[in-house]
Short mmCIF file of C-alpha atoms and ligand atoms in Angstrom, two decimals:
data_model
loop_
_atom_site.label_atom_id
_atom_site.label_comp_id
_atom_site.label_asym_id
_atom_site.label_seq_id
_atom_site.Cartn_x
_atom_site.Cartn_y
_atom_site.Cartn_z
CA MET A 26 -0.02 0.03 -0.12
CA SER A 27 1.71 2.92 -1.03
CA ILE A 28 1.81 6.36 1.33
CA TYR A 29 0.01 9.38 0.13
CA ALA A 30 0.82 11.63 3.28
CA ASP A 31 0.91 14.76 1.97
CA ASP A 32 -2.52 14.44 0.87
CA VAL A 33 -4.30 12.67 3.54
CA VAL A 34 -2.11 14.57 6.83
CA SER A 35 -5.20 17.93 6.32
CA PHE A 36 -7.76 15.41 6.64
CA THR A 37 -8.36 15.60 10.53
CA SER A 38 -11.52 13.86 9.34
CA VAL A 39 -10.21 10.99 7.61
CA LEU A 40 -7.31 10.36 10.11
CA LYS A 41 -10.09 10.78 12.79
CA ILE A 42 -12.80 7.50 10.84
CA ALA A 43 -9.23 5.82 10.71
CA TYR A 44 -8.46 5.74 14.24
CA ASN A 45 -12.40 5.24 15.05
CA PHE A 46 -12.45 2.23 13.07
CA LEU A 47 -9.15 0.51 14.15
CA THR A 48 -9.45 1.38 17.65
CA GLY A 49 -12.63 -0.08 18.11
CA ARG A 50 -12.17 -3.81 20.31
CA ASP A 51 -12.03 -1.06 23.08
CA TYR A 52 -14.20 1.40 22.70
CA LEU A 53 -16.66 -1.66 22.04
CA LEU A 54 -15.65 -3.35 25.05
CA LYS A 55 -16.10 -0.41 26.86
CA LYS A 56 -19.39 -0.17 25.95
CA LYS A 57 -20.35 -3.50 26.43
CA SER A 58 -18.17 -3.84 30.34
CA ASN A 59 -19.22 -0.55 31.69
CA GLU A 60 -22.32 0.61 29.65
CA LYS A 61 -23.75 -2.99 29.63
CA LYS A 62 -24.36 -2.65 25.62
CA LYS A 63 -25.62 -5.32 23.70
CA LEU A 64 -22.97 -5.59 20.42
CA ILE A 65 -24.92 -6.90 17.58
CA SER A 66 -22.57 -8.03 14.64
CA VAL A 67 -23.85 -6.55 11.38
CA ALA A 68 -22.44 -6.48 7.76
CA LEU A 69 -23.55 -4.87 4.14
CA GLY A 70 -24.68 -1.59 5.44
CA PHE A 71 -27.69 -2.57 7.55
CA PRO A 72 -26.94 -0.94 11.06
CA ASP A 73 -30.37 1.09 11.52
CA LEU A 74 -32.41 -1.46 13.69
CA VAL A 75 -29.50 -2.05 16.30
CA TYR A 76 -29.07 1.40 16.93
CA ALA A 77 -32.53 1.71 17.26
CA ALA A 78 -32.71 -1.10 20.16
CA ASP A 79 -30.07 1.16 21.93
CA SER A 80 -27.50 -0.86 20.73
CA ILE A 81 -24.39 -1.21 19.37
CA PRO A 82 -23.63 -2.48 15.63
CA VAL A 83 -20.45 -4.02 14.82
CA PHE A 84 -18.79 -5.25 11.41
CA PRO A 85 -16.68 -7.70 13.50
CA ILE A 86 -13.57 -6.67 12.24
CA ARG A 87 -13.14 -3.71 14.29
CA MET A 88 -13.43 -5.52 17.60
CA GLU A 89 -9.51 -7.38 15.90
CA LYS A 90 -6.89 -6.08 17.73
CA PHE A 91 -4.68 -3.98 15.36
CA LYS A 92 -0.96 -4.13 14.88
CA ILE A 93 -0.29 0.00 14.76
CA ASN A 94 -1.85 0.27 18.03
CA LEU A 95 1.42 2.35 19.65
CA TYR A 96 1.02 4.92 16.85
CA LEU A 97 -2.24 5.06 18.10
CA LEU A 98 -2.01 5.32 21.10
CA ALA A 99 0.45 8.39 20.63
CA LEU A 100 -2.72 9.97 18.21
CA ASN A 101 -4.74 9.31 20.62
CA THR A 102 -2.34 11.03 23.42
CA ALA A 103 -2.11 14.15 21.38
CA LYS A 104 -5.80 14.38 20.81
CA SER A 105 -6.64 14.19 24.68
CA LEU A 106 -4.05 16.91 25.12
CA PHE A 107 -4.51 19.07 22.11
CA GLY A 108 -7.88 18.60 20.26
CA TRP A 109 -7.86 16.97 16.83
CA ASN A 110 -7.11 19.99 14.67
CA ILE A 111 -4.28 20.86 16.69
CA THR A 112 -3.05 17.26 16.68
CA THR A 113 -3.54 17.42 12.97
CA ASN A 114 -0.81 20.17 12.60
CA LEU A 115 1.28 18.68 14.88
CA LEU A 116 1.53 15.40 12.66
CA GLY A 117 2.03 17.55 9.99
CA ILE A 118 4.82 19.36 11.97
CA ALA A 119 6.37 15.89 12.67
CA ARG A 120 6.71 14.81 9.24
CA GLN A 121 8.49 17.67 7.90
CA LEU A 122 11.20 17.28 10.79
CA ASP A 123 10.89 13.45 9.70
CA PHE A 124 9.89 13.02 13.12
CA LEU A 125 10.11 8.79 13.36
CA LYS A 126 7.80 9.25 10.36
CA ILE A 127 4.75 8.85 12.43
CA VAL A 128 2.40 10.25 10.10
CA ASP A 129 3.79 7.81 7.07
CA THR A 130 3.36 5.18 9.41
CA ILE A 131 -0.57 5.65 11.02
CA ILE A 132 -1.24 6.26 7.36
CA ASN A 133 0.17 3.33 5.29
CA ASP A 134 -0.56 1.53 8.45
CA VAL A 135 -4.04 2.10 8.85
CA LEU A 136 -4.80 1.05 5.06
CA SER A 137 -2.28 -1.92 4.87
CA THR A 138 -3.71 -3.19 8.40
CA ILE A 139 -7.37 -2.94 7.44
CA ASN A 140 -6.15 -5.31 4.52
CA GLN A 141 -3.59 -7.68 6.14
CA LYS A 142 -6.23 -8.20 8.82
CA TYR A 143 -9.13 -9.13 6.14
CA ASN A 144 -6.68 -11.78 5.10
CA ASP A 145 -6.27 -13.15 8.07
CA MET A 146 -9.57 -13.71 8.91
CA TYR A 147 -10.15 -15.15 5.64
CA GLU A 148 -7.87 -17.66 6.34
CA LEU A 149 -9.51 -17.99 9.97
CA GLY A 150 -12.38 -18.58 7.65
CA ILE A 151 -11.64 -21.39 5.41
CA VAL A 152 -10.15 -23.90 7.87
CA ASP A 153 -13.04 -24.96 9.36
CA GLU A 154 -16.29 -27.46 9.01
CA LYS A 155 -18.04 -25.23 7.10
CA PRO A 156 -18.85 -25.84 3.56
CA SER A 157 -16.03 -25.65 1.00
CA ASN A 158 -15.54 -23.28 -1.64
CA LEU A 159 -16.94 -20.23 -0.14
CA CYS A 160 -16.22 -16.72 -2.20
CA TYR A 161 -13.45 -14.76 -0.04
CA GLY A 162 -16.16 -12.30 1.46
CA VAL A 163 -17.51 -15.02 3.03
CA ASN A 164 -15.11 -16.65 3.95
CA ALA A 165 -13.28 -13.40 5.95
CA ILE A 166 -17.15 -12.69 7.29
CA TYR A 167 -17.02 -16.10 8.65
CA GLY A 168 -13.82 -15.38 10.40
CA MET A 169 -14.33 -12.53 11.98
CA HIS A 170 -17.39 -13.86 13.44
CA LYS A 171 -15.41 -17.17 14.68
CA SER A 172 -12.54 -14.96 15.90
CA GLN A 173 -14.81 -12.83 18.26
CA TYR A 174 -18.24 -14.68 19.26
CA GLU A 175 -17.64 -14.36 22.31
CA ASN A 176 -17.69 -10.51 22.31
CA ILE A 177 -20.98 -10.91 19.88
CA ASP A 178 -24.22 -10.72 21.73
CA ALA A 179 -26.29 -11.69 18.61
CA ASN A 180 -26.14 -11.78 15.10
CA LEU A 181 -28.53 -9.48 12.63
CA LYS A 182 -28.29 -10.62 9.25
CA PHE A 183 -30.47 -10.23 5.79
CA THR A 184 -30.35 -12.76 3.75
CA ILE A 185 -29.60 -12.94 0.54
CA ARG A 186 -30.62 -15.02 -2.26
CA CYS A 187 -26.81 -16.39 -3.14
CA SER A 188 -26.95 -20.40 -1.55
CA GLU A 189 -23.34 -19.87 -0.18
CA TRP A 190 -24.20 -16.56 1.77
CA ASN A 191 -27.20 -18.44 3.33
CA LYS A 192 -24.68 -21.56 3.72
CA TYR A 193 -22.38 -19.54 6.16
CA SER A 194 -25.43 -17.80 7.61
CA GLU A 195 -26.44 -21.45 8.59
CA SER A 196 -23.02 -22.69 9.81
CA LEU A 197 -22.48 -19.64 12.02
CA LYS A 198 -25.65 -20.48 14.40
CA THR A 199 -23.53 -22.99 15.83
CA ILE A 200 -20.84 -20.15 17.33
CA ILE A 201 -23.58 -17.89 17.61
CA PRO A 202 -26.91 -19.47 19.18
CA ASN A 203 -28.64 -15.53 18.66
CA GLN A 204 -28.92 -15.38 14.96
CA ILE A 205 -31.77 -12.77 13.96
CA TRP A 206 -32.35 -13.08 10.45
CA VAL A 207 -34.80 -10.88 8.16
CA ASP A 208 -35.39 -12.49 5.36
CA ILE A 209 -36.10 -10.37 2.65
CA PRO A 210 -38.48 -11.60 -0.53
CA SER A 211 -37.86 -12.38 -4.44
CA ILE A 212 -39.47 -9.75 -6.10
CA GLU A 213 -39.82 -12.05 -9.25
CA ASN A 214 -42.34 -14.17 -7.80
CA GLU A 215 -44.62 -11.53 -5.63
CA ASN A 216 -46.74 -8.77 -6.48
CA GLN A 217 -45.17 -5.19 -5.30
CA GLU A 218 -47.99 -5.34 -3.21
CA LYS A 219 -47.74 -8.33 -1.16
CA SER A 220 -43.79 -8.46 -0.87
CA LEU A 221 -44.20 -5.30 1.14
CA ASP A 222 -46.65 -7.25 3.55
CA ILE A 223 -44.08 -9.80 3.78
CA MET A 224 -41.03 -7.54 4.20
CA ARG A 225 -42.84 -5.73 6.75
CA ASP A 226 -43.62 -9.01 8.62
CA ASN A 227 -40.03 -9.60 8.66
CA VAL A 228 -38.72 -6.44 9.88
CA ASP A 229 -41.31 -6.51 12.85
CA LYS A 230 -40.40 -9.70 14.04
CA ALA A 231 -36.66 -9.38 13.81
CA ILE A 232 -37.66 -6.33 16.18
CA ILE A 233 -39.03 -7.97 18.67
CA GLU A 234 -36.01 -10.36 18.37
CA LEU A 235 -33.99 -7.68 19.06
CA GLU A 236 -36.00 -6.75 22.05
CA LYS A 237 -35.19 -9.80 23.56
CA VAL A 238 -31.61 -9.85 23.19
CA THR A 239 -31.13 -6.16 23.90
CA GLY A 240 -34.26 -5.73 26.88
CA ASN A 241 -34.79 -2.72 24.65
CA ILE A 242 -38.02 -1.13 22.94
CA VAL A 243 -37.90 -0.19 19.56
CA THR A 244 -40.02 2.70 19.05
CA ASP A 245 -41.30 4.81 16.11
CA ASN A 246 -38.93 7.50 17.54
CA SER A 247 -35.92 5.55 17.90
CA LEU A 248 -36.17 4.50 14.20
CA LYS A 249 -37.00 7.67 13.39
CA LYS A 250 -33.95 9.29 15.13
CA GLN A 251 -31.93 6.67 13.50
CA PHE A 252 -33.14 7.37 9.81
CA ARG A 253 -32.74 10.92 10.01
CA ILE A 254 -29.11 10.60 11.18
CA GLY A 255 -28.63 7.65 8.55
CA ASN A 256 -30.06 9.77 5.95
CA GLN A 257 -27.84 12.88 6.61
CA VAL A 258 -24.46 10.38 6.59
CA LYS A 259 -25.89 9.35 2.87
CA ARG A 260 -26.50 13.10 1.60
CA TYR A 261 -22.68 13.15 2.83
CA TYR A 262 -21.62 10.37 1.14
CA LYS A 263 -22.95 10.65 -1.98
CA THR A 264 -22.11 14.71 -1.87
CA ILE A 265 -18.25 12.85 -1.94
CA LEU A 266 -18.79 10.57 -4.55
CA HIS A 267 -21.03 13.06 -7.00
CA GLU A 268 -20.23 16.39 -6.05
CA ILE A 269 -16.35 15.88 -5.20
CA GLY A 270 -15.96 12.59 -7.42
CA SER A 271 -17.02 14.09 -10.59
CA SER A 272 -15.29 17.41 -10.59
CA ASP A 273 -12.26 18.38 -12.35
CA PHE A 274 -10.25 19.20 -9.49
CA TYR A 275 -9.63 16.47 -6.21
CA PRO A 276 -8.58 17.37 -3.21
CA CYS A 277 -6.02 15.28 -3.27
CA ASN A 278 -4.35 13.11 -5.64
CA PRO A 279 -7.27 10.23 -7.14
CA ALA A 280 -5.22 7.36 -5.22
CA THR A 281 -5.93 9.09 -1.94
CA PHE A 282 -9.16 9.78 -2.92
CA ALA A 283 -10.13 6.47 -3.83
CA GLU A 284 -8.32 4.95 -0.51
CA ILE A 285 -10.45 7.04 0.93
CA LEU A 286 -13.79 5.62 -0.40
CA GLY A 287 -12.16 2.57 0.16
CA LEU A 288 -12.10 3.52 4.17
CA LEU A 289 -16.09 4.62 3.71
CA THR A 290 -17.17 1.29 1.97
CA ILE A 291 -16.02 -0.83 4.72
CA SER A 292 -17.14 1.75 7.31
CA PHE A 293 -20.61 2.58 6.11
CA GLN A 294 -21.33 -1.04 7.14
CA ASP A 295 -21.58 0.00 10.83
CA TYR A 296 -20.79 3.66 11.42
CA ASN A 297 -17.72 2.83 13.06
CA SER A 298 -20.30 1.93 16.02
CA ASN A 299 -21.29 5.41 16.39
CA ALA A 300 -23.92 6.81 14.73
CA GLN A 301 -23.68 10.24 15.22
CA ARG A 302 -19.69 10.33 16.22
CA TYR A 303 -19.68 9.13 12.14
CA LEU A 304 -21.73 11.71 11.57
CA GLU A 305 -20.11 14.47 12.27
CA ASN A 306 -16.70 13.13 10.91
CA MET A 307 -18.22 12.86 7.46
CA SER A 308 -19.71 16.72 8.19
CA HIS A 309 -16.46 17.85 8.33
CA LEU A 310 -14.55 15.65 5.71
CA ILE A 311 -17.22 17.42 2.95
CA LYS A 312 -16.42 20.26 4.74
CA GLU A 313 -12.06 20.04 4.72
CA MET A 314 -12.73 18.30 0.83
CA ARG A 315 -14.60 21.94 -0.28
CA GLU A 316 -12.04 23.87 1.61
CA ARG A 317 -8.87 22.45 -0.35
CA VAL A 318 -10.69 22.37 -3.27
CA LYS A 319 -11.86 26.48 -2.79
CA LYS A 320 -7.89 27.57 -1.92
CA GLY A 321 -6.90 24.85 -5.08
CA ILE A 322 -5.15 22.88 -2.68
CA GLY A 323 -5.47 19.33 -4.38
CA MET A 324 -5.35 18.42 -8.20
CA ASP A 325 -6.46 19.05 -11.64
CA VAL A 326 -7.96 16.24 -12.48
CA SER A 327 -9.66 16.87 -15.54
CA ASN A 328 -8.10 15.33 -18.11
CA THR A 329 -7.75 11.84 -16.09
CA PRO A 330 -10.27 8.91 -17.07
CA ARG A 331 -12.82 8.29 -14.05
CA LEU A 332 -13.43 4.54 -14.17
CA LEU A 333 -15.64 2.53 -12.21
CA VAL A 334 -14.03 -0.46 -9.68
CA SER A 335 -17.24 -2.85 -8.65
CA PRO A 336 -18.53 -4.50 -6.63
CA ILE A 337 -15.62 -4.37 -3.66
CA PHE A 338 -17.69 -5.17 -0.92
CA ASN A 339 -16.73 -8.30 -0.60
CA GLY A 340 -12.92 -8.23 -1.24
CA TRP A 341 -10.98 -6.67 -3.97
CA GLU A 342 -7.37 -5.71 -4.26
CA PRO A 343 -6.41 -2.44 -3.37
CA GLU A 344 -3.69 -2.56 -5.35
CA THR A 345 -6.18 -1.59 -8.50
CA HIS A 346 -6.64 1.91 -7.80
CA GLU A 347 -2.87 2.56 -7.27
CA ILE A 348 -2.36 1.20 -10.74
CA ILE A 349 -4.76 3.01 -12.59
CA TYR A 350 -3.68 6.16 -10.45
CA LYS A 351 0.00 5.40 -12.22
CA PHE A 352 -1.41 4.83 -15.82
CA GLY A 353 -3.43 8.35 -15.81
CA GLY A 354 -6.58 7.13 -14.35
CA ARG A 355 -8.66 7.50 -11.33
CA VAL A 356 -10.78 5.22 -9.30
CA ILE A 357 -14.68 5.85 -8.20
CA TYR A 358 -15.36 3.13 -5.55
CA ALA A 359 -19.73 3.35 -4.90
CA ASP A 360 -21.08 -0.04 -4.38
CA TRP A 361 -23.52 1.09 -1.52
CA ASP A 362 -24.74 4.15 -4.10
CA ILE A 363 -25.03 1.44 -7.16
CA LEU A 364 -26.82 -1.42 -5.25
CA GLY A 365 -29.77 1.48 -3.22
CA LEU A 366 -28.24 1.47 0.15
CA LEU A 367 -27.35 5.32 -0.51
CA GLU A 368 -31.47 5.62 -0.53
CA GLU A 369 -33.19 7.88 2.11
CA ILE A 370 -35.61 6.79 4.44
CA PRO A 371 -38.16 9.17 4.57
CA VAL A 372 -39.20 10.69 7.68
CA SER A 373 -41.78 12.52 9.07
CA LYS A 374 -44.11 13.28 11.92
CA ASP A 375 -47.11 10.63 11.00
CA SER A 376 -44.69 8.60 8.69
CA ASP A 377 -44.69 4.75 9.34
CA PRO A 378 -41.14 3.76 9.95
CA ILE A 379 -41.31 0.04 9.55
CA MET A 380 -43.37 0.17 6.61
CA ASP A 381 -40.35 2.59 5.16
CA TYR A 382 -37.93 0.62 5.82
CA ALA A 383 -39.36 -2.49 4.55
CA HIS A 384 -40.05 -0.24 1.49
CA PHE A 385 -36.09 0.51 1.73
CA LEU A 386 -34.94 -2.97 1.78
CA LEU A 387 -37.36 -3.78 -0.94
CA ASN A 388 -36.05 -0.86 -3.26
CA ALA A 389 -31.94 -2.50 -2.00
CA SER A 390 -32.86 -5.82 -3.03
CA ASN A 391 -34.35 -4.30 -6.25
CA LYS A 392 -31.27 -2.47 -7.15
CA GLY A 393 -29.46 -6.27 -7.14
CA ILE A 394 -27.69 -6.95 -4.05
CA HIS A 395 -30.40 -9.97 -3.30
CA CYS A 396 -31.71 -10.26 -6.84
CA LEU A 397 -28.89 -12.80 -7.65
CA LYS A 398 -31.66 -15.13 -9.56
CA ASN A 399 -32.12 -12.18 -11.83
CA CYS A 400 -29.16 -10.77 -13.99
CA ASP A 401 -30.92 -8.67 -15.43
CA THR A 402 -31.93 -6.16 -12.56
CA LEU A 403 -28.24 -5.98 -11.74
CA VAL A 404 -26.70 -5.25 -15.00
CA ASN A 405 -29.78 -2.19 -15.34
CA SER A 406 -28.48 -0.67 -12.09
CA TYR A 407 -24.52 -0.55 -13.23
CA LEU A 408 -25.77 0.40 -16.61
CA GLU A 409 -27.67 2.99 -15.50
CA TYR A 410 -25.85 4.39 -12.84
CA THR A 411 -22.26 4.38 -15.41
CA LYS A 412 -24.50 6.35 -17.80
CA LYS A 413 -26.08 8.99 -15.00
CA TRP A 414 -22.18 9.98 -13.38
CA GLY A 415 -20.84 9.27 -17.05
CA PHE A 416 -18.01 7.50 -16.14
CA ASN A 417 -15.10 6.91 -18.61
CA GLY A 418 -14.88 2.89 -18.14
CA VAL A 419 -16.05 0.40 -15.71
CA ILE A 420 -14.03 -2.55 -14.09
CA PHE A 421 -15.41 -5.39 -12.71
CA ASN A 422 -13.99 -7.25 -10.03
CA GLN A 423 -14.75 -10.87 -10.22
CA LEU A 424 -14.72 -13.05 -7.40
CA VAL A 425 -12.81 -16.29 -8.04
CA ASP A 426 -14.87 -18.23 -5.96
CA CYS A 427 -17.89 -16.89 -6.63
CA HIS A 428 -20.12 -19.53 -8.26
CA THR A 429 -23.50 -18.11 -8.30
CA ASN A 430 -24.92 -15.82 -11.37
CA TYR A 431 -23.87 -13.17 -9.48
CA SER A 432 -20.39 -14.03 -11.45
CA ASN A 433 -21.82 -15.11 -14.42
CA CYS A 434 -23.12 -11.12 -14.88
CA TYR A 435 -20.29 -10.12 -15.08
CA GLU A 436 -20.02 -11.17 -18.74
CA LEU A 437 -23.45 -9.83 -19.58
CA LEU A 438 -22.89 -6.64 -17.85
CA LYS A 439 -19.30 -6.22 -19.95
CA ASN A 440 -21.13 -6.88 -23.53
CA LYS A 441 -24.07 -4.75 -22.20
CA ILE A 442 -22.33 -1.10 -20.98
CA ARG A 443 -19.76 -1.59 -23.90
CA ASN A 444 -22.82 -2.12 -26.56
CA GLU A 445 -24.77 0.35 -25.57
CA LEU A 446 -23.13 2.84 -23.86
CA ARG A 447 -19.90 2.65 -25.89
CA LYS A 448 -17.75 2.48 -22.81
CA PRO A 449 -14.54 0.42 -22.36
CA THR A 450 -15.48 -2.63 -19.68
CA VAL A 451 -13.16 -4.64 -17.95
CA ILE A 452 -13.28 -7.57 -15.98
CA VAL A 453 -10.45 -8.44 -13.48
CA ARG A 454 -10.53 -11.38 -11.29
CA PHE A 455 -9.78 -11.40 -7.57
CA LYS A 456 -8.80 -14.52 -5.24
CA LYS A 457 -7.23 -12.91 -2.17
CA ILE A 458 -5.59 -9.54 -1.27
CA GLY A 459 -1.86 -9.20 -2.45
CA GLU A 460 -2.11 -12.27 -4.75
CA ASN A 461 -2.20 -11.75 -8.64
CA ILE A 462 -0.99 -8.29 -8.40
CA GLU A 463 1.25 -9.02 -11.85
CA ASP A 464 -2.02 -10.29 -13.81
CA LEU A 465 -3.85 -7.72 -12.15
CA LYS A 466 -1.34 -4.79 -13.82
CA MET A 467 -1.28 -7.01 -17.39
CA LYS A 468 -5.14 -6.92 -17.90
CA LEU A 469 -5.11 -3.41 -16.80
CA THR A 470 -2.33 -2.29 -19.25
CA PRO A 471 -4.37 -2.51 -22.52
CA PHE A 472 -6.97 -1.45 -21.09
CA MET A 473 -5.45 1.56 -19.71
CA ASP A 474 -3.70 2.47 -23.03
CA LEU A 475 -7.24 2.51 -24.94
CA LEU A 476 -8.61 5.01 -22.37
CA THR A 477 -5.10 7.36 -22.24
CA GLN A 478 -3.81 7.33 -25.71
S1 SF4 B 13 -22.91 -14.17 -4.67
FE1 SF4 B 13 -20.73 -14.79 -4.61
S2 SF4 B 13 -19.76 -12.43 -4.34
FE2 SF4 B 13 -21.66 -12.39 -3.39
S3 SF4 B 13 -21.72 -13.81 -1.65
FE3 SF4 B 13 -22.60 -15.17 -2.84
S4 SF4 B 13 -20.54 -15.57 -3.48
FE4 SF4 B 13 -19.48 -14.03 -2.36
#
């Protein structure tokens, strides 16, 4: 992982998001022991019900011990003494003096530590008595649960139309008995109204289960409060993707921008276990980005092809954005937007939050995240997204061990975007972080030549 400390150091908000991500273990264990909060594991960006139950959602990798804690400890001490803005200035000064290369080390470690830990979780996940041949993402999530099951009070899961994912879900029962599953009905065979009723019913049941596990009541108000926070987070996220990501001048170099998007893709899944804090960090991030652009700090990217790389949420090679940057391109990671998870949930005085959440889940399902039997749905989502946001090309990240339709869709996707939008597309294959980097470069070379000639 390369170092772009010059660009990141003035982003206090990025340091905060990274810090909160990596120090999750201490934060969560304190919440559990001191405040008796229940920790509920989540994935894929569905933490709202847990927050509404006054409990803490956690994407379990954040409960791991990360090896850079020593540096972060130093950062935390400075933070407690001076506050974050001054800390960032101090770090800037420290770097100029080459003082222990603290800044470089932090930025480098934040990114490579997360990736290393993902690989560790994947390794932990594959050696077990569960079904073999699961994809990287499913194995990694299984590994995270296997590693942290003692700290997790329950697992909240939204079932998807992938038999491998559902096989993994079954095997999790043996290590985490409290399983709260929300089935999202298949839209193919149901009419809209019936699907909505089933969906609402399933959300209701999940809430009852959550209340049992947490001992807290979920009210309309607690749901609406959480949806308001979530909506604002989503608005900020979309501002970063569309206002900043589509502009001709970036507040940093494109590789750093992609690294920030990568960090957001991972941390969005549980809002770093503190929705209000995450919201504030996102708000600062926008402010800092706009200020830098206004002052002309950053990089002119007007002649740099903008490429969509997706999906990455189940595992991808983070070298991708660096390779593309070196080839003269820029990468946008936008999984949650493409798959409908950045859609807002309407909130008003008389609204029915459970029904509105049911709508939100079905809409996300319609975009493709749960609709793997129907390739057309996914193809349309990508086609529309590429057209709407004017990407110069698309790189599809295919997980080697994905044997479902999701993978088979890529050929169709590739051809549709080529033929209908006349945009170059390429499929890259991913097995494990750090493997096949040379193959990746070889695959991307002719693709980038086409775009930059
Ligand atoms: S569809 Fe493929 S990539 Fe997605 S969870 Fe299932 S096996 Fe993994």
